Structures are given as structure tokens and as C-alpha cells.
Amino acid sequence: MKNKPYYEIDEQAYHRFDQKNDMFCRYLWDKNLKT
């Protein structure tokens, strides 16, 4: 744990969550942009 940073351990989980969140956020701001 001392050799590996915390963010490196959760890189895969974070990337997957970020991708899912990006779609949701994109839908929100895209809707606002079109309106």
C-alpha cells in the first residue's frame, strides 16, 4: 500500500464510475444547452 498510491488502486473502479457518471451528467447539461 505504501508503494502504490491510493488513486492507482481505485483507478479501474473510478474510471468505470466516471464513464457512467459522464453519460448522466452529459444528459443533464446537454438538455440544458438545447433548452
Coordinates of C-alpha atoms in Angstrom, one line a residue:
M1 CA 0.0 0.0 0.0
K2 CA 2.9 2.3 0.7
N3 CA 4.4 1.6 -2.8
K4 CA 1.1 2.1 -4.6
P5 CA -0.8 5.4 -4.4
Y6 CA -4.5 5.2 -3.3
Y7 CA -5.8 6.5 -6.6
E8 CA -3.9 3.8 -8.5
I9 CA -5.7 1.1 -6.6
D10 CA -9.2 2.5 -7.4
E11 CA -8.2 3.5 -10.9
Q12 CA -10.4 0.8 -12.6
A13 CA -13.4 1.4 -10.4
Y14 CA -13.1 5.1 -10.7
H15 CA -12.8 5.0 -14.4
R16 CA -15.9 2.9 -14.7
F17 CA -17.8 5.1 -12.4
D18 CA -16.6 8.2 -14.2
Q19 CA -17.8 6.9 -17.5
K20 CA -21.2 6.1 -16.1
N21 CA -21.4 9.5 -14.4
D22 CA -20.2 11.2 -17.6
M23 CA -23.2 9.9 -19.5
F24 CA -25.6 11.0 -16.8
C25 CA -24.0 14.5 -16.5
R26 CA -23.8 14.9 -20.2
Y27 CA -27.6 14.2 -20.5
L28 CA -28.2 16.9 -17.9
W29 CA -26.1 19.6 -19.4
D30 CA -27.0 18.6 -22.9
K31 CA -30.7 19.1 -22.1
N32 CA -29.9 22.5 -20.6
L33 CA -27.9 23.5 -23.6
K34 CA -30.7 22.6 -26.1
T35 CA -33.3 24.3 -24.0

